[in-house]
Short mmCIF file of C-alpha atoms and ligand atoms in Angstrom, two decimals:
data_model
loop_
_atom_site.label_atom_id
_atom_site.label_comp_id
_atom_site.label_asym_id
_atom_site.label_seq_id
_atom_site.Cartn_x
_atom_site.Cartn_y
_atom_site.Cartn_z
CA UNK A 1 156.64 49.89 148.60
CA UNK A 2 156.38 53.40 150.45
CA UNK A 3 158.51 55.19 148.13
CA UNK A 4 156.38 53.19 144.74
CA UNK A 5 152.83 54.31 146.23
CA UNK A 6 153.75 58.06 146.83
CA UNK A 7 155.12 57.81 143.31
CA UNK A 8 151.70 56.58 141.89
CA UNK A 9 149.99 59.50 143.96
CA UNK A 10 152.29 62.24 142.86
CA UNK A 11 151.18 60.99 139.09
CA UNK A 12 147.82 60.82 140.11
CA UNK A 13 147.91 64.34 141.25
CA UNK A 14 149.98 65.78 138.30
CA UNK A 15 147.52 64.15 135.54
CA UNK A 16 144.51 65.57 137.35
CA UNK A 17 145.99 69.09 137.67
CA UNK A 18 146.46 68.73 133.84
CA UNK A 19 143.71 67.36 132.97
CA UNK A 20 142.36 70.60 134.44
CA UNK A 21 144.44 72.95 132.50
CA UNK A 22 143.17 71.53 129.42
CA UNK A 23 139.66 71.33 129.78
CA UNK A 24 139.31 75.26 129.73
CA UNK A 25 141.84 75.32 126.76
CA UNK A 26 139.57 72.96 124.54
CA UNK A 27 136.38 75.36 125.72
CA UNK A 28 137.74 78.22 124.68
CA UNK A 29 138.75 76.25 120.89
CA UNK A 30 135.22 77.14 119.43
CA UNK A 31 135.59 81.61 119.77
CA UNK A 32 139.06 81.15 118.74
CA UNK A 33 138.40 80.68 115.32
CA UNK A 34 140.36 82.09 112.48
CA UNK A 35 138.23 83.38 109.87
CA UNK A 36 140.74 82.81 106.79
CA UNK A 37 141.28 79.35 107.57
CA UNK A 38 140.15 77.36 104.25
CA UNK A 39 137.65 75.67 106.11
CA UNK A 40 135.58 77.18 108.41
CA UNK A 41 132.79 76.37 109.69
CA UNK A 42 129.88 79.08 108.54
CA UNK A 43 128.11 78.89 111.94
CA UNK A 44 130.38 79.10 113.88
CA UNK A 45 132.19 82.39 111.94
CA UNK A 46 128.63 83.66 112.31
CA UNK A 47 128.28 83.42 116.16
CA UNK A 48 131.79 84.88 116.27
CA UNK A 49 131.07 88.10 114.03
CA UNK A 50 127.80 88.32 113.81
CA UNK A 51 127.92 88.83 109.45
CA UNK A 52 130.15 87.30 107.03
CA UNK A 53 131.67 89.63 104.73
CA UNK A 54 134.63 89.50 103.02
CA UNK A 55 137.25 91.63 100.65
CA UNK A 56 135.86 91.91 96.73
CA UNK A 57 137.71 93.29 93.87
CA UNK A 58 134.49 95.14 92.21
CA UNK A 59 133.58 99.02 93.44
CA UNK A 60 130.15 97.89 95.08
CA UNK A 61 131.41 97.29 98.33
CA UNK A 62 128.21 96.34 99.99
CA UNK A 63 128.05 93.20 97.74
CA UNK A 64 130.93 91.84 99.60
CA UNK A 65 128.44 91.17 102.66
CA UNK A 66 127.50 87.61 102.45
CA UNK A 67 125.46 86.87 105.37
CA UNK A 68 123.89 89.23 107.98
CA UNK A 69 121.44 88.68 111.13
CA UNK A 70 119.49 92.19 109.99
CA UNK A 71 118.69 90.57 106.47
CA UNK A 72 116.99 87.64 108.51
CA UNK A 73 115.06 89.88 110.67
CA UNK A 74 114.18 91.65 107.70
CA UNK A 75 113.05 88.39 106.33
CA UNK A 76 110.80 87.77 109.42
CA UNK A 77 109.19 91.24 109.18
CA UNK A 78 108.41 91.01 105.78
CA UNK A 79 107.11 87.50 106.11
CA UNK A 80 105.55 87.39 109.09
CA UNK A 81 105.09 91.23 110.81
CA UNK A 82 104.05 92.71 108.20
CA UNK A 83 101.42 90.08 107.11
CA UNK A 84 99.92 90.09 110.81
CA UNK A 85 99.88 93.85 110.42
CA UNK A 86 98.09 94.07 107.33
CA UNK A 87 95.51 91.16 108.06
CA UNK A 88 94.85 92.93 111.11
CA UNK A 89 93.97 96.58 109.98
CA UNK A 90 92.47 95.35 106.39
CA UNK A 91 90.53 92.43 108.10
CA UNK A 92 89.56 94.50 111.00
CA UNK A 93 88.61 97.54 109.58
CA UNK A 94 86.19 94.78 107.22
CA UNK A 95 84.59 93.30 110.13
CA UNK A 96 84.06 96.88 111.71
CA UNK A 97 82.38 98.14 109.04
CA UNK A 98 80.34 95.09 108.15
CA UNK A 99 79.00 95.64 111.83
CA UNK A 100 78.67 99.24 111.74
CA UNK A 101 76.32 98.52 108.63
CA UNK A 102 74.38 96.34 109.87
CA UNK A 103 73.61 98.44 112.84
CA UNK A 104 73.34 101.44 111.33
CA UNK A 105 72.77 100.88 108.28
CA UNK A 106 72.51 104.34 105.42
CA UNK A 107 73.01 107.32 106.81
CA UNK A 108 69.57 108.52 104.80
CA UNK A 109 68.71 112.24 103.88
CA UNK A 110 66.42 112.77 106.52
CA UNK A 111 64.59 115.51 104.86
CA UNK A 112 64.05 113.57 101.53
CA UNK A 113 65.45 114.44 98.90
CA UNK A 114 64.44 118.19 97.61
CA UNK A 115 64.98 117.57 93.89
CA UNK A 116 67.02 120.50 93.91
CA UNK A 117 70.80 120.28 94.10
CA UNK A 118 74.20 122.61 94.36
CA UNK A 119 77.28 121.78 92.60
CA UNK A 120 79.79 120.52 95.38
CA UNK A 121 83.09 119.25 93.27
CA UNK A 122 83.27 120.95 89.19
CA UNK A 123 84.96 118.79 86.67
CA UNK A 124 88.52 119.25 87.42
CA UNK A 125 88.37 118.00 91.29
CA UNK A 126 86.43 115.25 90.46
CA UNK A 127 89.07 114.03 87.41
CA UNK A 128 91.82 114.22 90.22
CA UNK A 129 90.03 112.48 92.46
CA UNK A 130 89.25 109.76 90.65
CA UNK A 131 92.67 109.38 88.58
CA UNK A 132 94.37 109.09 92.28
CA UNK A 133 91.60 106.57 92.85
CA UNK A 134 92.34 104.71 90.55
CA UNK A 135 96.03 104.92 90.63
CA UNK A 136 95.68 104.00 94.59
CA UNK A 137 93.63 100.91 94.12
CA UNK A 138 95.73 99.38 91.39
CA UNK A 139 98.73 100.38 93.54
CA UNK A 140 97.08 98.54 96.67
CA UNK A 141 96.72 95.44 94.72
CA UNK A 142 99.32 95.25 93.29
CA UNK A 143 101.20 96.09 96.56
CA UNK A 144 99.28 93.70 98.63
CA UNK A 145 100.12 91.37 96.06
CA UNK A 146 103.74 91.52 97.06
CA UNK A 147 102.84 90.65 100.51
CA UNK A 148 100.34 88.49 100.51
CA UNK A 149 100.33 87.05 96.86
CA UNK A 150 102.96 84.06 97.51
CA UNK A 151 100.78 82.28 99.93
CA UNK A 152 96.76 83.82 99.09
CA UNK A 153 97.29 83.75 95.19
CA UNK A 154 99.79 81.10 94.26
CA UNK A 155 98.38 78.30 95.56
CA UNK A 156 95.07 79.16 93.84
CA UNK A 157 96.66 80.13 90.71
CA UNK A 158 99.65 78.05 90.31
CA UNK A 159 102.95 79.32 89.17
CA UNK A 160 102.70 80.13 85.58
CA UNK A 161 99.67 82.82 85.69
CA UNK A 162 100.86 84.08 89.16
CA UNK A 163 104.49 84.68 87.58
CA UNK A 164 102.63 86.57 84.64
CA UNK A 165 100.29 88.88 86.89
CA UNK A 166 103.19 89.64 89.69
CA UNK A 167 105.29 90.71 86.69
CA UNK A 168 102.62 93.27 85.42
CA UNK A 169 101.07 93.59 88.70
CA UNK A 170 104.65 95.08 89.46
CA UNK A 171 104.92 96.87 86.09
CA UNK A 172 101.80 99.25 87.12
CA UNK A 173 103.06 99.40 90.44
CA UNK A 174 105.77 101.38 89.44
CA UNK A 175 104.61 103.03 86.84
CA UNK A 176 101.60 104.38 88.62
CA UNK A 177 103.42 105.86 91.39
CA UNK A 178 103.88 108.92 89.15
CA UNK A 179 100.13 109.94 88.49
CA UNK A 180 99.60 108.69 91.60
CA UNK A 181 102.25 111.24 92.97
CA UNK A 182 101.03 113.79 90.87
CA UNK A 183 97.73 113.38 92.28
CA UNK A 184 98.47 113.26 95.81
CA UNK A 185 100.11 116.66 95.92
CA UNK A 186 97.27 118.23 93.20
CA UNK A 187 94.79 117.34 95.82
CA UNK A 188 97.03 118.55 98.47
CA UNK A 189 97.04 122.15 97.32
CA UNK A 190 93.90 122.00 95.68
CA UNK A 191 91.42 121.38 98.98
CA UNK A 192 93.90 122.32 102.19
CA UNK A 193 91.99 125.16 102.41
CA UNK A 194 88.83 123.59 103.41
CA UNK A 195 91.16 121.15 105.68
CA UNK A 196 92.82 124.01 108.24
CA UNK A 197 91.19 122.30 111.45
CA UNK A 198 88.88 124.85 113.12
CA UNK A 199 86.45 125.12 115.73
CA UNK A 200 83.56 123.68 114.11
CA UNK A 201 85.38 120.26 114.28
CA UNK A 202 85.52 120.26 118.00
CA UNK A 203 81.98 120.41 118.03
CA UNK A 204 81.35 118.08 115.00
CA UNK A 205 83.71 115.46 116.92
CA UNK A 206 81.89 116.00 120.44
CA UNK A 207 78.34 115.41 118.55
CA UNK A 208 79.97 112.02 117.04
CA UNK A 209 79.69 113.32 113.92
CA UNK A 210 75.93 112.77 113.82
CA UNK A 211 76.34 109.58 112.79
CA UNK A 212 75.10 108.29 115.63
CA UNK A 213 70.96 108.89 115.95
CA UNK A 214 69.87 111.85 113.42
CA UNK A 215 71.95 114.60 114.69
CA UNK A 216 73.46 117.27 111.94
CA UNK A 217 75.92 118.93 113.50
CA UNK A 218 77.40 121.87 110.78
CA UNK A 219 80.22 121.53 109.03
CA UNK A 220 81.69 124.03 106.46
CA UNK A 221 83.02 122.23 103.09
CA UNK A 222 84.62 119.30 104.93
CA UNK A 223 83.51 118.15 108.12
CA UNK A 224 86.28 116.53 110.70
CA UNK A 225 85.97 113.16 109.45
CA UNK A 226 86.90 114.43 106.21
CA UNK A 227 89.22 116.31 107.09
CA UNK A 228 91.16 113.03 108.63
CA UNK A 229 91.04 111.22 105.49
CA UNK A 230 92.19 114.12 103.48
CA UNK A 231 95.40 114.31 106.10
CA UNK A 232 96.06 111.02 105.91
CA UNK A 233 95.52 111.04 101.71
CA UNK A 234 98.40 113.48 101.96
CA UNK A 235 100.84 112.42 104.71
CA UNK A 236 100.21 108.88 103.93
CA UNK A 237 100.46 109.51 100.29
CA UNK A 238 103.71 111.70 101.06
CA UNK A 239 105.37 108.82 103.01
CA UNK A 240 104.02 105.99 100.56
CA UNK A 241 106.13 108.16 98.06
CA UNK A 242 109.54 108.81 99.39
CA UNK A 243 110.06 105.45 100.88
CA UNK A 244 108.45 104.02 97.87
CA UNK A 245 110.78 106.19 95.64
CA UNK A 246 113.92 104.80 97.42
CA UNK A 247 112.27 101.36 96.95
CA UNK A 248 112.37 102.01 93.33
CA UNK A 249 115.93 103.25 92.90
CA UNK A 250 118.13 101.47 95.36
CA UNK A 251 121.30 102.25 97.03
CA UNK A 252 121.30 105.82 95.85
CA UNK A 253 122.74 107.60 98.74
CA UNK A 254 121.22 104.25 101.26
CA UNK A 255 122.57 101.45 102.57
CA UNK A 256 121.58 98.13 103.26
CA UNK A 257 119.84 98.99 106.56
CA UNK A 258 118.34 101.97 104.80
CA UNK A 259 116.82 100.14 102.22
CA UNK A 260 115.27 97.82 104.75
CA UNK A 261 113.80 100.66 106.66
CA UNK A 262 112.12 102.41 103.84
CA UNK A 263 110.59 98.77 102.99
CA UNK A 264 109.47 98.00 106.31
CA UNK A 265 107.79 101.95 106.49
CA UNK A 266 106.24 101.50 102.98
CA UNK A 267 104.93 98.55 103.74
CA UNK A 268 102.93 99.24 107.30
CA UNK A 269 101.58 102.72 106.40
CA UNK A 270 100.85 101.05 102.81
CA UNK A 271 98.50 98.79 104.42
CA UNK A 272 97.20 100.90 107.25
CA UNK A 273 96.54 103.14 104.04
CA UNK A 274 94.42 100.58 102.43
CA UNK A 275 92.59 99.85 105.81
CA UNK A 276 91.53 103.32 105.85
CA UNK A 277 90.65 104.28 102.44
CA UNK A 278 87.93 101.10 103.12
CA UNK A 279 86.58 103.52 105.48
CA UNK A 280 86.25 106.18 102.92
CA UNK A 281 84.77 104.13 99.98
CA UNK A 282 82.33 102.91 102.98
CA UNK A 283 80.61 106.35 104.04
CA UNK A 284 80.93 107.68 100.42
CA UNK A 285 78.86 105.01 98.76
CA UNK A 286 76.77 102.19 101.23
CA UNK A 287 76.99 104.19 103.92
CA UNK A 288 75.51 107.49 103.59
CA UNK A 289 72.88 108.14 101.00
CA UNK A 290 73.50 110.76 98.41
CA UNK A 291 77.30 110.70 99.04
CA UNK A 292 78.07 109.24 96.04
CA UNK A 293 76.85 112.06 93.51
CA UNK A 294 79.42 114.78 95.21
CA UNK A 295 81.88 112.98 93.35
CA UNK A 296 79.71 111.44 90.62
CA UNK A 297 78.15 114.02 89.00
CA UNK A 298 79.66 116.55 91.29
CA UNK A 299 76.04 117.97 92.27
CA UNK A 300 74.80 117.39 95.32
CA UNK A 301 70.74 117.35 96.90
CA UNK A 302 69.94 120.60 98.30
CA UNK A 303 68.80 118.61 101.96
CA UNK A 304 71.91 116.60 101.41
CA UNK A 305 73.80 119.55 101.41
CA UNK A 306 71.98 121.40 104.92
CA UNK A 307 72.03 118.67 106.48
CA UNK A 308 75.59 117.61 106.23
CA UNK A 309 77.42 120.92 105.37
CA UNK A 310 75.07 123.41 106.55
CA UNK A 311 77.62 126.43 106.70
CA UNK A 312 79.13 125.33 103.88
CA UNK A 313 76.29 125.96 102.25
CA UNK A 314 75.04 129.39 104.03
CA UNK A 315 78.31 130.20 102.09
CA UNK A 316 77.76 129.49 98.92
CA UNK A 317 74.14 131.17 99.10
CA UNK A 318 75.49 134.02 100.42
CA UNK A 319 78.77 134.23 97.41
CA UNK A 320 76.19 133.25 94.42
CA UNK A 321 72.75 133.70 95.46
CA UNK A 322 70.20 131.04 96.07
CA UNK A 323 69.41 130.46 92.59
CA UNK A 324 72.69 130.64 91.04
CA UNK A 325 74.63 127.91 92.47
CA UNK A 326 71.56 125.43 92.79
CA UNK A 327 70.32 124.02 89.67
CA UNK A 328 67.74 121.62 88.67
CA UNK A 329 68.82 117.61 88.22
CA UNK A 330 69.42 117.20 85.11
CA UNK A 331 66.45 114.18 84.57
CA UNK A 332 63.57 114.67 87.13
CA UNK A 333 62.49 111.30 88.96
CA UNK A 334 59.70 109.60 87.52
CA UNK A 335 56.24 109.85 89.81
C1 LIG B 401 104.52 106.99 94.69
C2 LIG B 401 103.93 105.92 95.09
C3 LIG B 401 104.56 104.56 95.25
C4 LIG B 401 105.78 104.06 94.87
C5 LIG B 401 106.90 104.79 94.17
C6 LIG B 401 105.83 102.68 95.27
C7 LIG B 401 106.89 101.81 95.04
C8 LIG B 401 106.99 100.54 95.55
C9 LIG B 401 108.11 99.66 95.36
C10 LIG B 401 109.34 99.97 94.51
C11 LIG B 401 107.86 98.52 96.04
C12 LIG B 401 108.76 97.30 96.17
C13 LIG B 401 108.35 96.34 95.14
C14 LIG B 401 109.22 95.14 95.11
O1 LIG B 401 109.62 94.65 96.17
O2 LIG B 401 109.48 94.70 94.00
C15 LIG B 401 106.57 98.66 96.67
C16 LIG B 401 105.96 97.70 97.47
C17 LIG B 401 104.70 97.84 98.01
N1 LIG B 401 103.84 98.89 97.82
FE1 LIG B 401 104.26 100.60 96.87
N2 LIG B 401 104.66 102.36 95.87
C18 LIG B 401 103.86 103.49 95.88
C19 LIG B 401 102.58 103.61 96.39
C20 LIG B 401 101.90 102.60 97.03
C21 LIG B 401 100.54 102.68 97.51
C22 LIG B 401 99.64 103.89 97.35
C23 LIG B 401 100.26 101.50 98.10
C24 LIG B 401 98.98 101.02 98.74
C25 LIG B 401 98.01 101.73 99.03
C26 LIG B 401 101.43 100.67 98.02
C27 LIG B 401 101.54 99.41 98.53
C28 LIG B 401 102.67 98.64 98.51
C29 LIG B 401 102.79 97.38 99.18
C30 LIG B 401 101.72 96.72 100.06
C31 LIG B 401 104.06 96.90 98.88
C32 LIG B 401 104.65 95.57 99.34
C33 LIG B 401 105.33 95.73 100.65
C34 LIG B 401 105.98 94.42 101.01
O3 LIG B 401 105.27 93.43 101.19
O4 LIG B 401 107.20 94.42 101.07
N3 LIG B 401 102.41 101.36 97.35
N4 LIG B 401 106.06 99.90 96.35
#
């Protein structure tokens, strides 16, 4: 009976002290998975090598990558970052100036107007200007239309007219970039002059621009808060361009995780772009009175002119004489 029961014991003991031995040997089963197998389990592979590539038989190597973690983080910026992003600087900037407006309101000409007025911009600025303009706001809509057209436009739409606008929405998108380009750098060369920062603009900055109360501080052709948008008109322009260019014509000399980065940079300074040119369309038309002409009829009011550029204007007076460069408007105002 002795002899039977240590027997049982013994057996006991040796099927527990297997038992043991296998149970790490079926944990590790799962990372020791052999990716040729013909059946594998995608999931799992995926854990184990973080992408799933494979060999191909055509030159394009990169198309042998079947599935990797970036593109879904990629997928996430574009569809959620990026949107956030966006909403926040185009929204917000919205809501600021709607507020600003309504507590400000017009920056008026606190002199009156003088009836007399000085040419500011001639003909050829003002075409460049406003063939960038133009270029830039079909660009923005058509850009924003990419990011935010699937779930703001579709569902409003429906798919057959949004399929026909994205397709020529993305038609001048491309196209455009080239006057667009063009433009950027014309009005790159054209003004940096007047855009060097200088002295002037610390005080200009300090004295809040005069916006604030009916303070003038001078400014010489371009004040500092011109000067801002012009630098960000041509670094923001610059960098729409490359990493829009490279958007345009993939893979040449990028790779995957190239291409993603030149989306993900086009994409935020596109919008933070767009969030600031609202700025710019606000104080040159709603916001400040007699703004608008510089660029419309590229003559601006004489009070306009001391009040807002004051040494810009001591220098024209001084190069052409006070009657020279001012001139009559064209129709006087009725009495
Ligand atoms: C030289 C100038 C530009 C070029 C070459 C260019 C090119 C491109 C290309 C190729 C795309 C990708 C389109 C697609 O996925 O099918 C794109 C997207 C986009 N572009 Fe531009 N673009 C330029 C300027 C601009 C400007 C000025 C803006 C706005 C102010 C803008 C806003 C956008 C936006 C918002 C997107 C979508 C980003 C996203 O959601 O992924 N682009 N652009």
């Amino acid at each position: 009976m002795l002899v039977a029961r240590i027997r049982i014991m013994l057996g006991a003991l040796v099927l527990a002290g297997l038992m043991c031995l296998a149970a790490p040997a079926g944990a590790q089963q799962p990372t020791s998975v052999n990716p040729t197998a013909s059946s594998v389990n995608e999931q799992q592979l995926l854990r184990q090598l973080n992408q799933i590539d494979g060999r191909i038989t055509i030159p394009d190597e990169k198309a042998g990558v079947l599935i990797q973690p970036e593109g879904r983080d990629w997928r996430r910026f574009h569809n959620v970052t990026l949107r956030w992003i966006g909403a926040i600087a185009i929204l917000g900037m919205l809501v600021a100036l709607v507020a600003f407006y309504l507590w400000r309101g017009m920056v008026r000409i606190e002199g009156g107007r003088s009836g007399r007025t000085i040419v500011r911009f001639n003909a050829f600025e003002r075409f460049l200007h406003w063939m960038t303009a133009t270029c830039f706001i079909i660009l923005a809509l058509s850009g924003l239309n990419i990011t935010f057209g699937r779930s703001l436009l579709l569902p409003l739409i429906g798919p057959e007219a949004f399929t026909g606008w994205s397709q020529w929405a993305k038609y001048a998108h491309n196209y455009l970039s080239f006057p667009f380009t063009i433009g950027v750098i014309a009005i790159c060369l054209m003004w940096i002059a007047g855009n060097i920062p200088n002295r002037v603009d610390v005080e200009w900055i300090k004295r809040g621009g005069g916006i604030v109360g009916n303070d003038h501080p001078p400014a010489y052709r371009f004040n500092a808060g011109q000067k801002v948008i012009y630098w960000i008109v041509v670094l923001g322009g610059t960098a729409v361009a490359i990493s829009g260019y490279i958007l345009m014509f993939p893979f040449y000399g990028t790779t995957i995780a190239g291409m993603q980065l030149a989306q993900a940079v086009h994409g935020i300074i596109a919008l933070l772009f767009v969030a600031a040119m609202l700025a710019h369309i606000y104080i040159g038309t709603i916001g400040m009175e007699g703004a608008f002409e510089a660029m419309g009829t590229g003559d601006v009011d004489l009070n306009w002119a001391k009040e807002h550029h004051r040494l810009w204007l001591e220098q024209e007076q001084a190069r052409t004489g006070p009657n020279e460069s001012q001139r009559q408007p064209a129709v006087q105002p009725a009495e």
